[in-house]
Amino acid sequence: MSKLNGPKPPKITEKLTYLDDNLGSPYANDVTTAVERVAPLFHLINGDLCYANLSEDRLRTWSDWFDMTSRSSRFRPWIPAAGNHENELGNGPIGFAAYQAYFSLPGNGGDAETQGLWYAFTVGSVRVVSLANDDVASQDAGNTYVRGYSGGAQRRWLEAELARARADRDIDWIVDTPRCNVITGVGATVRMAIRPRSM
């Protein structure tokens, strides 16, 4: 596996905070710095990207997040997974329209309102499977509750995806990216609904 070609990233040592509305952390920028220190081929970012759903100015909050992460994402892809805080009340049929507009992700064969919420891609001999916990988790996103929005489509897709990956002799590893703690609390519902199929 080779690294992406492009300009060499500068050494990042500054600690700046770009998130507003008291939602950001003074340490949020440390993630960007840490990613650049490791300099991976790509970076998986597992949901709860910027908490725009709780912000008074959603557009500015998304913009601030992109400003903060662009110090890294200009050198390597940041590949997101939708978390409960990407679900914004009134933003599309199930609340993910902003997330879906900002990111161009692999398709899942479903309808337009679920595109980019769960997907898979291959790098070398690794198949990465990204799932959306809000479809099965017993929780809300802070201002909306969408459990069950896919009507089981994500589960059916996952079962078919895992079968395809297992049958592919070029795939040595399958990595899934859960959005929340899958051991206790809210994560227990995710574990019960999705994890057993992916283990």
PDB file of C-alpha atoms in Angstrom:
ATOM      1  CA  MET A   1       0.000   0.000   0.000  1.00  0.00           C
ATOM      2  CA  SER A   2       1.478   3.340  -0.958  1.00  0.00           C
ATOM      3  CA  LYS A   3       0.786   6.781   0.417  1.00  0.00           C
ATOM      4  CA  LEU A   4      -1.191   9.303  -1.578  1.00  0.00           C
ATOM      5  CA  ASN A   5       0.878  11.643  -3.697  1.00  0.00           C
ATOM      6  CA  GLY A   6       0.667  15.326  -2.973  1.00  0.00           C
ATOM      7  CA  PRO A   7       2.339  18.165  -1.142  1.00  0.00           C
ATOM      8  CA  LYS A   8       4.205  17.263   1.997  1.00  0.00           C
ATOM      9  CA  PRO A   9       2.287  18.478   5.051  1.00  0.00           C
ATOM     10  CA  PRO A  10       3.945  21.037   7.298  1.00  0.00           C
ATOM     11  CA  LYS A  11       4.778  20.239  10.905  1.00  0.00           C
ATOM     12  CA  ILE A  12       1.737  21.204  12.930  1.00  0.00           C
ATOM     13  CA  THR A  13       2.373  22.383  16.444  1.00  0.00           C
ATOM     14  CA  GLU A  14      -0.166  25.178  16.964  1.00  0.00           C
ATOM     15  CA  LYS A  15      -3.156  24.562  19.208  1.00  0.00           C
ATOM     16  CA  LEU A  16      -6.067  26.506  17.773  1.00  0.00           C
ATOM     17  CA  THR A  17      -9.785  26.091  18.404  1.00  0.00           C
ATOM     18  CA  TYR A  18     -12.258  26.688  15.608  1.00  0.00           C
ATOM     19  CA  LEU A  19     -15.496  25.305  17.045  1.00  0.00           C
ATOM     20  CA  ASP A  20     -17.972  27.829  18.421  1.00  0.00           C
ATOM     21  CA  ASP A  21     -21.272  27.946  20.364  1.00  0.00           C
ATOM     22  CA  ASN A  22     -19.500  26.444  23.378  1.00  0.00           C
ATOM     23  CA  LEU A  23     -19.759  23.084  21.623  1.00  0.00           C
ATOM     24  CA  GLY A  24     -16.120  22.767  20.677  1.00  0.00           C
ATOM     25  CA  SER A  25     -13.398  21.698  23.027  1.00  0.00           C
ATOM     26  CA  PRO A  26     -10.123  23.539  23.498  1.00  0.00           C
ATOM     27  CA  TYR A  27      -8.580  20.172  22.634  1.00  0.00           C
ATOM     28  CA  ALA A  28     -10.574  19.533  19.428  1.00  0.00           C
ATOM     29  CA  ASN A  29      -7.677  20.714  17.306  1.00  0.00           C
ATOM     30  CA  ASP A  30      -5.448  18.044  18.880  1.00  0.00           C
ATOM     31  CA  VAL A  31      -7.188  15.447  16.675  1.00  0.00           C
ATOM     32  CA  THR A  32      -6.016  17.197  13.526  1.00  0.00           C
ATOM     33  CA  THR A  33      -2.501  17.504  14.931  1.00  0.00           C
ATOM     34  CA  ALA A  34      -2.449  13.827  15.937  1.00  0.00           C
ATOM     35  CA  VAL A  35      -3.602  12.690  12.504  1.00  0.00           C
ATOM     36  CA  GLU A  36      -0.811  14.661  10.864  1.00  0.00           C
ATOM     37  CA  ARG A  37       1.807  13.276  13.235  1.00  0.00           C
ATOM     38  CA  VAL A  38       0.841   9.744  12.212  1.00  0.00           C
ATOM     39  CA  ALA A  39       0.379  10.745   8.531  1.00  0.00           C
ATOM     40  CA  PRO A  40      -1.899   7.838   7.530  1.00  0.00           C
ATOM     41  CA  LEU A  41      -3.027   7.043   4.005  1.00  0.00           C
ATOM     42  CA  PHE A  42      -6.513   8.186   5.079  1.00  0.00           C
ATOM     43  CA  HIS A  43      -8.289   9.026   8.330  1.00  0.00           C
ATOM     44  CA  LEU A  44     -11.556   7.427   9.460  1.00  0.00           C
ATOM     45  CA  ILE A  45     -13.561   9.846  11.566  1.00  0.00           C
ATOM     46  CA  ASN A  46     -16.384   8.154  13.395  1.00  0.00           C
ATOM     47  CA  GLY A  47     -19.326  10.468  13.723  1.00  0.00           C
ATOM     48  CA  ASP A  48     -20.195  13.429  15.927  1.00  0.00           C
ATOM     49  CA  LEU A  49     -18.080  15.556  13.649  1.00  0.00           C
ATOM     50  CA  CYS A  50     -19.024  19.094  14.702  1.00  0.00           C
ATOM     51  CA  TYR A  51     -22.312  18.990  16.679  1.00  0.00           C
ATOM     52  CA  ALA A  52     -24.024  21.310  14.194  1.00  0.00           C
ATOM     53  CA  ASN A  53     -27.343  19.805  15.244  1.00  0.00           C
ATOM     54  CA  LEU A  54     -27.032  21.587  18.601  1.00  0.00           C
ATOM     55  CA  SER A  55     -25.691  24.842  17.178  1.00  0.00           C
ATOM     56  CA  GLU A  56     -27.581  28.079  16.699  1.00  0.00           C
ATOM     57  CA  ASP A  57     -25.634  28.618  13.460  1.00  0.00           C
ATOM     58  CA  ARG A  58     -25.296  25.229  11.770  1.00  0.00           C
ATOM     59  CA  LEU A  59     -23.565  26.534   8.647  1.00  0.00           C
ATOM     60  CA  ARG A  60     -20.904  28.359  10.639  1.00  0.00           C
ATOM     61  CA  THR A  61     -20.333  25.304  12.843  1.00  0.00           C
ATOM     62  CA  TRP A  62     -19.796  23.062   9.805  1.00  0.00           C
ATOM     63  CA  SER A  63     -17.536  25.720   8.263  1.00  0.00           C
ATOM     64  CA  ASP A  64     -15.488  25.954  11.459  1.00  0.00           C
ATOM     65  CA  TRP A  65     -15.072  22.163  11.515  1.00  0.00           C
ATOM     66  CA  PHE A  66     -13.869  22.118   7.906  1.00  0.00           C
ATOM     67  CA  ASP A  67     -11.455  24.977   8.641  1.00  0.00           C
ATOM     68  CA  MET A  68     -10.012  23.024  11.569  1.00  0.00           C
ATOM     69  CA  THR A  69      -9.683  19.693   9.736  1.00  0.00           C
ATOM     70  CA  SER A  70      -8.455  21.114   6.416  1.00  0.00           C
ATOM     71  CA  ARG A  71      -4.923  21.355   7.815  1.00  0.00           C
ATOM     72  CA  SER A  72      -4.947  17.561   7.478  1.00  0.00           C
ATOM     73  CA  SER A  73      -7.686  16.743   4.962  1.00  0.00           C
ATOM     74  CA  ARG A  74      -5.891  18.678   2.229  1.00  0.00           C
ATOM     75  CA  PHE A  75      -3.135  16.019   2.412  1.00  0.00           C
ATOM     76  CA  ARG A  76      -5.224  12.876   2.940  1.00  0.00           C
ATOM     77  CA  PRO A  77      -8.899  11.918   2.804  1.00  0.00           C
ATOM     78  CA  TRP A  78     -10.877  12.233   6.024  1.00  0.00           C
ATOM     79  CA  ILE A  79     -13.530   9.567   5.586  1.00  0.00           C
ATOM     80  CA  PRO A  80     -16.518  10.213   7.856  1.00  0.00           C
ATOM     81  CA  ALA A  81     -19.244   8.094   9.347  1.00  0.00           C
ATOM     82  CA  ALA A  82     -22.529   9.709  10.267  1.00  0.00           C
ATOM     83  CA  GLY A  83     -23.092   9.947  14.000  1.00  0.00           C
ATOM     84  CA  ASN A  84     -26.144  11.065  15.917  1.00  0.00           C
ATOM     85  CA  HIS A  85     -24.949  14.688  15.903  1.00  0.00           C
ATOM     86  CA  GLU A  86     -24.908  14.788  12.096  1.00  0.00           C
ATOM     87  CA  ASN A  87     -28.687  14.346  12.265  1.00  0.00           C
ATOM     88  CA  GLU A  88     -30.186  17.840  12.147  1.00  0.00           C
ATOM     89  CA  LEU A  89     -33.911  18.285  12.781  1.00  0.00           C
ATOM     90  CA  GLY A  90     -35.599  19.664   9.660  1.00  0.00           C
ATOM     91  CA  ASN A  91     -32.587  19.041   7.432  1.00  0.00           C
ATOM     92  CA  GLY A  92     -33.942  16.632   4.830  1.00  0.00           C
ATOM     93  CA  PRO A  93     -36.331  13.684   5.192  1.00  0.00           C
ATOM     94  CA  ILE A  94     -34.363  12.043   8.028  1.00  0.00           C
ATOM     95  CA  GLY A  95     -32.103  14.949   9.024  1.00  0.00           C
ATOM     96  CA  PHE A  96     -28.834  14.050   7.279  1.00  0.00           C
ATOM     97  CA  ALA A  97     -29.061  16.356   4.237  1.00  0.00           C
ATOM     98  CA  ALA A  98     -26.143  18.595   5.301  1.00  0.00           C
ATOM     99  CA  TYR A  99     -23.860  15.623   5.997  1.00  0.00           C
ATOM    100  CA  GLN A 100     -24.823  14.078   2.650  1.00  0.00           C
ATOM    101  CA  ALA A 101     -24.212  17.362   0.815  1.00  0.00           C
ATOM    102  CA  TYR A 102     -20.780  17.895   2.370  1.00  0.00           C
ATOM    103  CA  PHE A 103     -19.379  14.398   1.739  1.00  0.00           C
ATOM    104  CA  SER A 104     -19.223  12.325  -1.425  1.00  0.00           C
ATOM    105  CA  LEU A 105     -19.133   8.731  -0.190  1.00  0.00           C
ATOM    106  CA  PRO A 106     -19.566   5.311  -1.808  1.00  0.00           C
ATOM    107  CA  GLY A 107     -23.128   4.260  -2.542  1.00  0.00           C
ATOM    108  CA  ASN A 108     -25.040   1.583  -0.690  1.00  0.00           C
ATOM    109  CA  GLY A 109     -27.617   0.703  -3.332  1.00  0.00           C
ATOM    110  CA  GLY A 110     -30.418   2.271  -1.298  1.00  0.00           C
ATOM    111  CA  ASP A 111     -32.550   5.314  -1.874  1.00  0.00           C
ATOM    112  CA  ALA A 112     -31.230   8.881  -1.978  1.00  0.00           C
ATOM    113  CA  GLU A 113     -32.057   9.656   1.642  1.00  0.00           C
ATOM    114  CA  THR A 114     -29.730   6.902   2.943  1.00  0.00           C
ATOM    115  CA  GLN A 115     -26.767   7.406   0.580  1.00  0.00           C
ATOM    116  CA  GLY A 116     -23.507   7.917   2.449  1.00  0.00           C
ATOM    117  CA  LEU A 117     -24.968   6.856   5.784  1.00  0.00           C
ATOM    118  CA  TRP A 118     -23.549   3.338   5.438  1.00  0.00           C
ATOM    119  CA  TYR A 119     -21.035   2.249   2.823  1.00  0.00           C
ATOM    120  CA  ALA A 120     -17.886   0.195   2.198  1.00  0.00           C
ATOM    121  CA  PHE A 121     -14.613   0.637   0.335  1.00  0.00           C
ATOM    122  CA  THR A 122     -11.406  -1.339  -0.154  1.00  0.00           C
ATOM    123  CA  VAL A 123      -7.811  -0.260   0.387  1.00  0.00           C
ATOM    124  CA  GLY A 124      -5.281  -2.927  -0.536  1.00  0.00           C
ATOM    125  CA  SER A 125      -6.583  -6.143   1.034  1.00  0.00           C
ATOM    126  CA  VAL A 126      -8.708  -4.373   3.678  1.00  0.00           C
ATOM    127  CA  ARG A 127     -12.456  -3.890   3.267  1.00  0.00           C
ATOM    128  CA  VAL A 128     -13.686  -1.006   5.431  1.00  0.00           C
ATOM    129  CA  VAL A 129     -17.387  -1.096   6.308  1.00  0.00           C
ATOM    130  CA  SER A 130     -18.968   2.051   7.735  1.00  0.00           C
ATOM    131  CA  LEU A 131     -22.301   1.741   9.543  1.00  0.00           C
ATOM    132  CA  ALA A 132     -24.834   4.283  10.823  1.00  0.00           C
ATOM    133  CA  ASN A 133     -25.744   3.658  14.437  1.00  0.00           C
ATOM    134  CA  ASP A 134     -28.772   5.982  14.517  1.00  0.00           C
ATOM    135  CA  ASP A 135     -30.708   3.429  12.486  1.00  0.00           C
ATOM    136  CA  VAL A 136     -30.535   0.922  15.354  1.00  0.00           C
ATOM    137  CA  ALA A 137     -29.456   2.804  18.510  1.00  0.00           C
ATOM    138  CA  SER A 138     -31.952   3.670  21.241  1.00  0.00           C
ATOM    139  CA  GLN A 139     -30.995   7.317  21.565  1.00  0.00           C
ATOM    140  CA  ASP A 140     -31.724  10.684  20.062  1.00  0.00           C
ATOM    141  CA  ALA A 141     -29.443  13.132  18.330  1.00  0.00           C
ATOM    142  CA  GLY A 142     -30.096  15.938  20.765  1.00  0.00           C
ATOM    143  CA  ASN A 143     -33.088  17.328  18.912  1.00  0.00           C
ATOM    144  CA  THR A 144     -34.533  14.431  16.918  1.00  0.00           C
ATOM    145  CA  TYR A 145     -35.047  10.650  17.149  1.00  0.00           C
ATOM    146  CA  VAL A 146     -34.751   8.534  14.004  1.00  0.00           C
ATOM    147  CA  ARG A 147     -34.303   4.910  15.113  1.00  0.00           C
ATOM    148  CA  GLY A 148     -35.416   2.472  12.414  1.00  0.00           C
ATOM    149  CA  TYR A 149     -35.364   4.947   9.519  1.00  0.00           C
ATOM    150  CA  SER A 150     -33.986   2.378   7.053  1.00  0.00           C
ATOM    151  CA  GLY A 151     -36.663  -0.233   7.731  1.00  0.00           C
ATOM    152  CA  GLY A 152     -33.936  -2.892   7.967  1.00  0.00           C
ATOM    153  CA  ALA A 153     -32.187  -1.861   4.721  1.00  0.00           C
ATOM    154  CA  GLN A 154     -28.862  -1.240   6.487  1.00  0.00           C
ATOM    155  CA  ARG A 155     -28.912  -4.695   8.107  1.00  0.00           C
ATOM    156  CA  ARG A 156     -29.715  -6.401   4.794  1.00  0.00           C
ATOM    157  CA  TRP A 157     -26.955  -4.412   3.082  1.00  0.00           C
ATOM    158  CA  LEU A 158     -24.467  -5.347   5.823  1.00  0.00           C
ATOM    159  CA  GLU A 159     -25.232  -9.049   5.563  1.00  0.00           C
ATOM    160  CA  ALA A 160     -24.790  -8.972   1.772  1.00  0.00           C
ATOM    161  CA  GLU A 161     -21.645  -6.818   2.058  1.00  0.00           C
ATOM    162  CA  LEU A 162     -20.017  -9.180   4.560  1.00  0.00           C
ATOM    163  CA  ALA A 163     -20.865 -12.198   2.390  1.00  0.00           C
ATOM    164  CA  ARG A 164     -19.256 -10.495  -0.652  1.00  0.00           C
ATOM    165  CA  ALA A 165     -16.157  -9.513   1.322  1.00  0.00           C
ATOM    166  CA  ARG A 166     -15.733 -13.007   2.799  1.00  0.00           C
ATOM    167  CA  ALA A 167     -16.002 -14.537  -0.683  1.00  0.00           C
ATOM    168  CA  ASP A 168     -13.419 -12.167  -2.186  1.00  0.00           C
ATOM    169  CA  ARG A 169     -10.003 -13.853  -2.105  1.00  0.00           C
ATOM    170  CA  ASP A 170      -8.313 -10.437  -2.384  1.00  0.00           C
ATOM    171  CA  ILE A 171      -9.783  -9.310   0.975  1.00  0.00           C
ATOM    172  CA  ASP A 172      -7.749 -10.349   4.028  1.00  0.00           C
ATOM    173  CA  TRP A 173      -9.334  -8.058   6.609  1.00  0.00           C
ATOM    174  CA  ILE A 174     -12.784  -6.592   7.231  1.00  0.00           C
ATOM    175  CA  VAL A 175     -12.848  -3.509   9.457  1.00  0.00           C
ATOM    176  CA  ASP A 176     -16.123  -2.036  10.639  1.00  0.00           C
ATOM    177  CA  THR A 177     -16.421   1.428  12.105  1.00  0.00           C
ATOM    178  CA  PRO A 178     -19.016   1.697  14.884  1.00  0.00           C
ATOM    179  CA  ARG A 179     -20.065   5.182  15.930  1.00  0.00           C
ATOM    180  CA  CYS A 180     -20.494   4.599  19.655  1.00  0.00           C
ATOM    181  CA  ASN A 181     -19.365   2.422  22.518  1.00  0.00           C
ATOM    182  CA  VAL A 182     -20.624  -1.038  21.580  1.00  0.00           C
ATOM    183  CA  ILE A 183     -20.166  -2.510  25.047  1.00  0.00           C
ATOM    184  CA  THR A 184     -22.468  -0.534  27.354  1.00  0.00           C
ATOM    185  CA  GLY A 185     -25.273   2.021  27.302  1.00  0.00           C
ATOM    186  CA  VAL A 186     -26.496   3.178  23.916  1.00  0.00           C
ATOM    187  CA  GLY A 187     -23.889   0.974  22.284  1.00  0.00           C
ATOM    188  CA  ALA A 188     -25.582  -2.132  23.641  1.00  0.00           C
ATOM    189  CA  THR A 189     -28.461  -1.629  21.204  1.00  0.00           C
ATOM    190  CA  VAL A 190     -25.972  -1.233  18.346  1.00  0.00           C
ATOM    191  CA  ARG A 191     -24.177  -4.410  19.431  1.00  0.00           C
ATOM    192  CA  MET A 192     -27.433  -6.346  19.574  1.00  0.00           C
ATOM    193  CA  ALA A 193     -28.663  -5.097  16.199  1.00  0.00           C
ATOM    194  CA  ILE A 194     -25.511  -4.989  14.072  1.00  0.00           C
ATOM    195  CA  ARG A 195     -22.299  -6.197  15.693  1.00  0.00           C
ATOM    196  CA  PRO A 196     -23.106  -9.930  15.896  1.00  0.00           C
ATOM    197  CA  ARG A 197     -23.430 -10.020  12.104  1.00  0.00           C
ATOM    198  CA  SER A 198     -20.062  -8.346  11.617  1.00  0.00           C
ATOM    199  CA  MET A 199     -18.041 -10.501  14.006  1.00  0.00           C
TER     200      MET A 199
END
